[in-house]
Amino acid sequence: MEKISTDAFPLTMHSSEKQETICIFGTGDFGRSLGLKMLQCGYSIVFGSRTPRMSSLLPNGAEVMSYSDAAQKSDIIIIAVHREHYDFLTELTEVLNGKILVDVSNNLKINQYPESNAEYLAQLVPGTHVVKAFNTISAWALQSGALDASRQVFICGNDSKAKQRVMDVVRSLGLTPLDKGSLVAANEIENYPLQLFPMWKFPFYLSAVLCVFFFFYCVIREVIYPYVHEKRDRTFRLPISIPNRVFPIAALTLLALVYLPGVIAAILQLYRGTKYRRFPDWLDHWMLCRKQLGLIALGFAFLHVLYTLVIPIRYYVRWTWNNRTVTQAITKKEDPFSTTTSWLSDSYVALGMLGFFLFVLLGITSLPSVSNTVNWREFRFVQHQGLFRRVVCSDDQNIGASVSASILPVNIQG
Amino acid sequence: MEKISTDAFPLTMHSSEKQETICIFGTGDFGRSLGLKMLQCGYSIVFGSRTPRMSSLLPNGAEVMSYSDAAQKSDIIIIAVHREHYDFLTELTEVLNGKILVDVSNNLKINQYPESNAEYLAQLVPGTHVVKAFNTISAWALQSGALDASRQVFICGNDSKAKQRVMDVVRSLGLTPLDKGSLVAANEIENYPLQLFPMWKFPFYLSAVLCVFFFFYCVIREVIYPYVHEKRDRTFRLPISIPNRVFPIAALTLLALVYLPGVIAAILQLYRGTKYRRFPDWLDHWMLCRKQLGLIALGFAFLHVLYTLVIPIRYYVRWTWNNRTVTQAITKKEDPFSTTTSWLSDSYVALGMLGFFLFVLLGITSLPSVSNTVNWREFRFVQHQGLFRRVVCSDDQNIGASVSASILPVNIQG
Amino acid sequence: MEKISTDAFPLTMHSSEKQETICIFGTGDFGRSLGLKMLQCGYSIVFGSRTPRMSSLLPNGAEVMSYSDAAQKSDIIIIAVHREHYDFLTELTEVLNGKILVDVSNNLKINQYPESNAEYLAQLVPGTHVVKAFNTISAWALQSGALDASRQVFICGNDSKAKQRVMDVVRSLGLTPLDKGSLVAANEIENYPLQLFPMWKFPFYLSAVLCVFFFFYCVIREVIYPYVHEKRDRTFRLPISIPNRVFPIAALTLLALVYLPGVIAAILQLYRGTKYRRFPDWLDHWMLCRKQLGLIALGFAFLHVLYTLVIPIRYYVRWTWNNRTVTQAITKKEDPFSTTTSWLSDSYVALGMLGFFLFVLLGITSLPSVSNTVNWREFRFVQHQGLFRRVVCSDDQNIGASVSASILPVNIQG
C-alpha cells in the first residue's frame, strides 16, 4: 500500500505551542467578548482599531494597533464591524491578500440587503478567503459562559482549508461548528438569528383565538345565562370546569386543521389535473405548519388530561358527591347499579386514554432526534396510525364533553 | 504565518451567478419532482431523455434533449432511471468522462442485487465520479414541500470533491446532507428506505401475543366464570378493569425480557469459556431489540398509570364507594381506621409511582439526542439504577394487582 | 464547466475488494475485541505482539507476528497498548514512517499527564499521522454488540486524509465518527470517558440534602410531635403525605437556585463596573449547572403531580371522606356549599396544573435535539416565559402545601 501524502499545508500550524494569534477588527461589544473568550482559551489576540489609542475596556492581555499592523500579525482576521463600515477594508486589500476573513455580522431585518454580508465582503476584498461564522452566538452568552440555547456555530465559505481553520478555532472555544457549505449559504445563516419561531406564529394566534372564543361561549352559556335566569352564582366553574371544556374542543379543532390542508391539496391537484404547479401561498404555509398545529393540539390534550384527573380532588365535586350520599342515606334509598351507564362511562374514558397515549407517541416521534431516525416508509406508517388516531381522539374530545357534561352532572343532579 | 494556498478547484464555481445547470437523466416521477424543486431553488435544469419529443408533464422552464446533448450542459448528472436501464450509459462513456453521476435509485427488496446500484454504476461508467444521494427522499415529499419525516440526505462516494459539490446542491434545496463515507456505504443507504422499524417487529408481535393471552385469561376468570357460576353480568369490567390488569403484567414481562438475554449471554460465555465467539442468531437479535422491548414496557406502564389514576372518576367505583357509605350510615356502623391497611396501600402506591418515575427517566435517556451525550461510565451507572428499578418496578406491577385486586375489592365487597 | 480533478490518493483504496488489512499492536482485551469486530466486518487483521508465539485467545482468522512484520502489512496501525509501553515504537520509526497510527488509549485519571496520549505518540514517532479514535468505545460493548450508550466515535488528528481513512473504518464497523478537529482536541477526548455526569454532581447532592432536611423536619412536626403530645400514631403519613410536602418545597427551592446566580452575576457586574472580568469559580460552576438544577426541579414537580393525583385512591383519604359523610348522614346535617372555598381550591389546582404544563414545556426545550433548533432570540423569549412561570409555579408549590395542608385537613377535621 502506498504512502499517504501529507497535506502541503497542515490544518493547525501551532498545535504544540498553541499560542496562535488571532486578529479582531473592531472593538465593539461583540469583538471584545469574542476576544476575551479567545484569550481564556489560550489564543493571543490583536485588536485592529481606527483609533487604537482611544480604545478602552479591552480585555487584559490583548494588544490594540492600527488595522494594517494588526492584520499582519495573524492570518485569521475577524471582522467585528457593521456592514456599513466595511469600506475601509478596500484600502487594506494588499495586506489582507490570502488571509482568512471571518464575517460575524448580522442584519436588523430579514433580507435587508440584496446579497449577504459575507458575499458582499468577498466581493469587496477579492484576494481573501471569506468565512461566515459566529453570527448566531450572542455576545452576552460569550461573556457569561451561559451558552444554554445553542452551542452550534454555523460556518460557510468557499475555501475548505479556510473553513477548517475557523472550525478548529470554534471547537477550541468549546462550541460546535456546523458546516453549511459554500458562501451561498451565508444569506440563510444571516437570517437565522432574526427568526422568532416563524412556523409557530400562525398556529399560536389561531389557538389563542379559538380558546378565547370558546371560553366566552361557555361563560355565557354556563355562568351568565344561569345567573340572569335563575340568579344562581356559577362563577366557581371559571377556573377548572370551563377550561376543561375549552381544551378538548381546541385540541380537536387544531387536530382537524392538521389533516384538512392535505385534503384541500389533493382536491386542488385533482381539479388542476397536475401535481407540478405550486400551491397558493396560504396553503403552502398552512401545510408547513401542520406539525406545530399538531403539537399545540397535543398541549391542549395534555392539559385536558390533567384537568380531568384532578376532578375527584376538587372541593365542588367532593361536595356534590358527599351531599348526594348523605341525601341517599337520610332517605334510605340506594341507587341500583346500571351496567349500561358503567359501560358508557368506562368506554368513554378508556378510548380517551388510548387516544391520548397514541397522541403522545406521535408527539415523541416529532422530536427532531427521533424523526431523523425514521425513514419514509416508517413515517407513512405512523401517519396512517394518525388517521386511526383521528377517529379515536374524537372520542377523547367527547370525554371532554362527557366527563364534565354527561358523567358528572348525572351524579351532581342525580 | 504563511499564506494559505487556495484549492485549485473551488467548491462552488458560480456562487455569484447561482444559475448552475444540473442535468437529470430520466423524466419519470422522481426526476420531474427533483427537477421542479431544483428550478424553484434557482438552478437551471436540463432533462436527458431517450425520446425528448415525447416527454410531457415536465416543469416549466426545464429543457429536454437527448442524453448526450443534455450531459454536455452540466457536470452534475442525476441518473433518475431504474438500475435495469443503466446499460445505455455505456454508450455515453466518453461524454460522461470526469463528470459527477448522482445515483438516486432504490430497489424493491433488501439486498436485491449482489452489489449496490451505485457501485454497479461506477463499474459501468469507469471515468466518472459516482455519488449516491437523494434515495431516501420521497418524490411526493419533494413536490408537496411536506418534508416532515426526515430532511436528511445520505451521501456517499469515493471522490471527496464530487461529494462536496453534491452536498452543496442538497443544502441549497433546504435538505441536510449526511456524509456516510465511501461508495461501500451505498449498499446500506439503498437498504435504508426499505426498512419498516426492523428492530420493532419482534417486540411488537411479542407484546401483542402477551396482551391477547392475558386479556383472555382475565376475561375467562373474571367475566365468564362468574357468569356461568353465579349468573352475574360482569362485562362492564372489560373496558378498564381488565386492561388495567393486562398492562402491568405485560410491562413486567417485557421488562424481564430486557434483562434476561444479558444473563443468558453471560451463562453462555461462562459455559463456552470464551468471549470471542458469536452468539447464536436468536440471542443476537434479542439483545439488539432490548431497547425496543423496554420502550414498549414503558408504554404499558404509562397506560397502567393513566388507567389507575382514572379509578375514582369511574361510575362503577363511585357507585361502589357511595353504596358502602350509605349502608354504613343506615346501619350507623363506622369503619375503624386501620393503620396497617393505610401503610400497605400507601407503600404500594408510593413504590409504584417511584418506579414509574425512574422508568420515565430511563425512557428519556433512550432518546437518541440524550443517549448521544452520555458516555460509557454514565451509561453503566444508569444501568445499575435500572437493576434497582427492576426491584422497585416489580412492586409497580403488584400495584396493578393491588389497586384493582386488593385495595378496591376491599372497599367494594367490604 | 471544467473537468473535476480527481484526488491523487483515493479515500478508500480497495472499495471493490474490501479485504483491507488493518494492523493492531497489542493483544490485550481491547485489541482482541476490536480485531474480532473488524474481522466480522470484512477486514483482515494482523496482530503485532512482543511475543507472537505466546499470544493466545486471539479471534479466528487473525494472524500474529512481530511488531515490525505486522506494521509492514498495513498502513493503518492501531496502537492498543498502554501509554507507559509506547517506548518500543521509537525503534520502529523507519517502518512506521508515513503510516496512520490510531491512538485508542485512555488514562485512569483526568489530566493524568501534561500532554494527551495522542500528542505524546505524535512526538515519539514523528513521521507518522497520529489519529485519536475509539477510546470512548468499551471493549465489552464491541464484543457483545450491545452499543446502547453511544455509537459515536470521537476522531481527531492533524492530517485530514488520515482522519478520513480512519473515519471510513469507523463507519464500516457500524459506528458514527465525529470529527473533533486537530490533535489538540485529543486531551478533551481522552478525558471524556472518565467523566461521570460532571455537571450533575452538585445539583444531585444539593437536592439530596434538601430532601433529607425537609423530610426530617416534616417527620418531627407531623409524626413525632403528635405522638409525644397526644400519643397518636401518625406514621402512616410517611409513605405519601410527607414526601408530597417535601417534593414541592424541593422543586421550588431548586427553581429559585436556577434564577439566583443570574441575579448575583448581574449585581457583581454592576459592582465591578465591567463585564470583562471572570466570575469567581463557584459562581461560574453554579451558572453552568443551572440547566441540571432546573431538570431536577422538574423531576420533583413530576413526582408532586403523581403524588397529588393519587390522593383520592389512598385508603386514608377515602376512609376520612367516608367517615365524614357517615357522620353527616347520622346527624342529618348537610354542609352548605361555599363558593369561596370552591374558588380557592379550584384556583390553586388550576394554577398548579398550568405551572406544571409550562415547566414540562421548558423541560422539552432543554432536550439537546430541541434546543439545537432554537436560536438566541427564541431562547430569550422562552426564558421570559420562564420568569412568568416562576410566579405561577410558586403557586404550584403552594398547592403542595394547599392540597395536603389546607384542602384535605378541612375535610378531614371538618
PDB file of C-alpha atoms in Angstrom, chain B residues 41-135:
ATOM      1  CA  CYS B  41     -34.227  26.837  -5.833  1.00  0.00           C
ATOM      2  CA  GLY B  42     -32.613  28.728  -8.678  1.00  0.00           C
ATOM      3  CA  TYR B  43     -30.890  26.060 -10.734  1.00  0.00           C
ATOM      4  CA  SER B  44     -31.413  25.652 -14.441  1.00  0.00           C
ATOM      5  CA  ILE B  45     -32.406  22.127 -15.347  1.00  0.00           C
ATOM      6  CA  VAL B  46     -31.776  20.068 -18.492  1.00  0.00           C
ATOM      7  CA  PHE B  47     -33.577  16.776 -18.823  1.00  0.00           C
ATOM      8  CA  GLY B  48     -31.971  13.969 -20.805  1.00  0.00           C
ATOM      9  CA  SER B  49     -34.478  11.592 -22.395  1.00  0.00           C
ATOM     10  CA  ARG B  50     -34.498   8.685 -24.846  1.00  0.00           C
ATOM     11  CA  THR B  51     -37.371  10.333 -26.709  1.00  0.00           C
ATOM     12  CA  PRO B  52     -37.085  14.068 -25.987  1.00  0.00           C
ATOM     13  CA  ARG B  53     -40.048  14.958 -28.233  1.00  0.00           C
ATOM     14  CA  MET B  54     -42.497  12.742 -26.373  1.00  0.00           C
ATOM     15  CA  SER B  55     -41.637  13.844 -22.856  1.00  0.00           C
ATOM     16  CA  SER B  56     -44.549  15.696 -21.325  1.00  0.00           C
ATOM     17  CA  LEU B  57     -45.624  16.995 -17.935  1.00  0.00           C
ATOM     18  CA  LEU B  58     -42.186  18.454 -17.378  1.00  0.00           C
ATOM     19  CA  PRO B  59     -41.929  21.508 -15.085  1.00  0.00           C
ATOM     20  CA  ASN B  60     -41.955  24.896 -16.811  1.00  0.00           C
ATOM     21  CA  GLY B  61     -38.532  26.297 -17.557  1.00  0.00           C
ATOM     22  CA  ALA B  62     -36.756  22.967 -17.973  1.00  0.00           C
ATOM     23  CA  GLU B  63     -35.243  21.940 -21.293  1.00  0.00           C
ATOM     24  CA  VAL B  64     -35.436  18.416 -22.713  1.00  0.00           C
ATOM     25  CA  MET B  65     -32.859  16.987 -25.096  1.00  0.00           C
ATOM     26  CA  SER B  66     -31.121  13.756 -25.941  1.00  0.00           C
ATOM     27  CA  TYR B  67     -28.917  12.110 -23.351  1.00  0.00           C
ATOM     28  CA  SER B  68     -25.602  13.148 -24.895  1.00  0.00           C
ATOM     29  CA  ASP B  69     -26.685  16.739 -25.543  1.00  0.00           C
ATOM     30  CA  ALA B  70     -28.008  17.077 -22.017  1.00  0.00           C
ATOM     31  CA  ALA B  71     -24.868  15.586 -20.487  1.00  0.00           C
ATOM     32  CA  GLN B  72     -22.714  18.244 -22.153  1.00  0.00           C
ATOM     33  CA  LYS B  73     -24.652  21.045 -20.484  1.00  0.00           C
ATOM     34  CA  SER B  74     -23.638  20.194 -16.916  1.00  0.00           C
ATOM     35  CA  ASP B  75     -21.025  18.346 -14.915  1.00  0.00           C
ATOM     36  CA  ILE B  76     -23.544  17.059 -12.388  1.00  0.00           C
ATOM     37  CA  ILE B  77     -25.805  14.416 -13.894  1.00  0.00           C
ATOM     38  CA  ILE B  78     -28.584  12.880 -11.847  1.00  0.00           C
ATOM     39  CA  ILE B  79     -29.419   9.352 -13.020  1.00  0.00           C
ATOM     40  CA  ALA B  80     -33.138   9.079 -12.303  1.00  0.00           C
ATOM     41  CA  VAL B  81     -33.727   5.820 -14.202  1.00  0.00           C
ATOM     42  CA  HIS B  82     -34.074   2.288 -12.898  1.00  0.00           C
ATOM     43  CA  ARG B  83     -30.972   0.166 -12.499  1.00  0.00           C
ATOM     44  CA  GLU B  84     -32.289  -2.210 -15.182  1.00  0.00           C
ATOM     45  CA  HIS B  85     -31.926   0.558 -17.769  1.00  0.00           C
ATOM     46  CA  TYR B  86     -28.423   1.720 -16.805  1.00  0.00           C
ATOM     47  CA  ASP B  87     -26.976  -0.037 -19.890  1.00  0.00           C
ATOM     48  CA  PHE B  88     -27.494   2.928 -22.229  1.00  0.00           C
ATOM     49  CA  LEU B  89     -24.896   4.835 -20.170  1.00  0.00           C
ATOM     50  CA  THR B  90     -22.064   2.674 -21.548  1.00  0.00           C
ATOM     51  CA  GLU B  91     -22.543   4.352 -24.939  1.00  0.00           C
ATOM     52  CA  LEU B  92     -22.063   7.752 -23.290  1.00  0.00           C
ATOM     53  CA  THR B  93     -18.784   6.866 -21.552  1.00  0.00           C
ATOM     54  CA  GLU B  94     -16.886   9.494 -23.493  1.00  0.00           C
ATOM     55  CA  VAL B  95     -19.202  12.411 -22.868  1.00  0.00           C
ATOM     56  CA  LEU B  96     -19.635  11.420 -19.220  1.00  0.00           C
ATOM     57  CA  ASN B  97     -15.890  11.216 -18.560  1.00  0.00           C
ATOM     58  CA  GLY B  98     -14.916  13.190 -15.445  1.00  0.00           C
ATOM     59  CA  LYS B  99     -18.495  14.158 -14.638  1.00  0.00           C
ATOM     60  CA  ILE B 100     -20.348  13.592 -11.372  1.00  0.00           C
ATOM     61  CA  LEU B 101     -23.057  10.935 -11.678  1.00  0.00           C
ATOM     62  CA  VAL B 102     -25.604  11.032  -8.874  1.00  0.00           C
ATOM     63  CA  ASP B 103     -27.282   7.670  -8.294  1.00  0.00           C
ATOM     64  CA  VAL B 104     -30.741   8.190  -6.758  1.00  0.00           C
ATOM     65  CA  SER B 105     -32.095   4.683  -7.307  1.00  0.00           C
ATOM     66  CA  ASN B 106     -33.752   2.333  -4.851  1.00  0.00           C
ATOM     67  CA  ASN B 107     -34.518  -1.370  -5.048  1.00  0.00           C
ATOM     68  CA  LEU B 108     -37.716  -3.217  -4.332  1.00  0.00           C
ATOM     69  CA  LYS B 109     -36.191  -5.696  -1.901  1.00  0.00           C
ATOM     70  CA  ILE B 110     -33.363  -5.581   0.599  1.00  0.00           C
ATOM     71  CA  ASN B 111     -30.102  -6.849  -0.957  1.00  0.00           C
ATOM     72  CA  GLN B 112     -31.808  -7.473  -4.299  1.00  0.00           C
ATOM     73  CA  TYR B 113     -28.541  -7.410  -6.256  1.00  0.00           C
ATOM     74  CA  PRO B 114     -25.071  -8.641  -5.302  1.00  0.00           C
ATOM     75  CA  GLU B 115     -23.610  -5.124  -5.387  1.00  0.00           C
ATOM     76  CA  SER B 116     -25.285  -1.805  -4.702  1.00  0.00           C
ATOM     77  CA  ASN B 117     -26.734   0.181  -7.615  1.00  0.00           C
ATOM     78  CA  ALA B 118     -24.175   2.940  -7.134  1.00  0.00           C
ATOM     79  CA  GLU B 119     -21.214   0.541  -7.235  1.00  0.00           C
ATOM     80  CA  TYR B 120     -22.702  -1.113 -10.326  1.00  0.00           C
ATOM     81  CA  LEU B 121     -22.973   2.314 -11.944  1.00  0.00           C
ATOM     82  CA  ALA B 122     -19.349   3.109 -11.059  1.00  0.00           C
ATOM     83  CA  GLN B 123     -18.197  -0.112 -12.741  1.00  0.00           C
ATOM     84  CA  LEU B 124     -20.355   0.546 -15.792  1.00  0.00           C
ATOM     85  CA  VAL B 125     -19.005   4.052 -16.496  1.00  0.00           C
ATOM     86  CA  PRO B 126     -15.438   3.968 -15.132  1.00  0.00           C
ATOM     87  CA  GLY B 127     -14.215   7.533 -15.793  1.00  0.00           C
ATOM     88  CA  THR B 128     -16.934   9.190 -13.697  1.00  0.00           C
ATOM     89  CA  HIS B 129     -17.319  10.165 -10.038  1.00  0.00           C
ATOM     90  CA  VAL B 130     -20.352   8.322  -8.751  1.00  0.00           C
ATOM     91  CA  VAL B 131     -22.118   9.815  -5.725  1.00  0.00           C
ATOM     92  CA  LYS B 132     -25.075   8.155  -4.030  1.00  0.00           C
ATOM     93  CA  ALA B 133     -27.709  10.634  -2.842  1.00  0.00           C
ATOM     94  CA  PHE B 134     -31.431  11.539  -2.604  1.00  0.00           C
ATOM     95  CA  ASN B 135     -32.656   7.925  -2.481  1.00  0.00           C
TER      96      ASN B 135
END
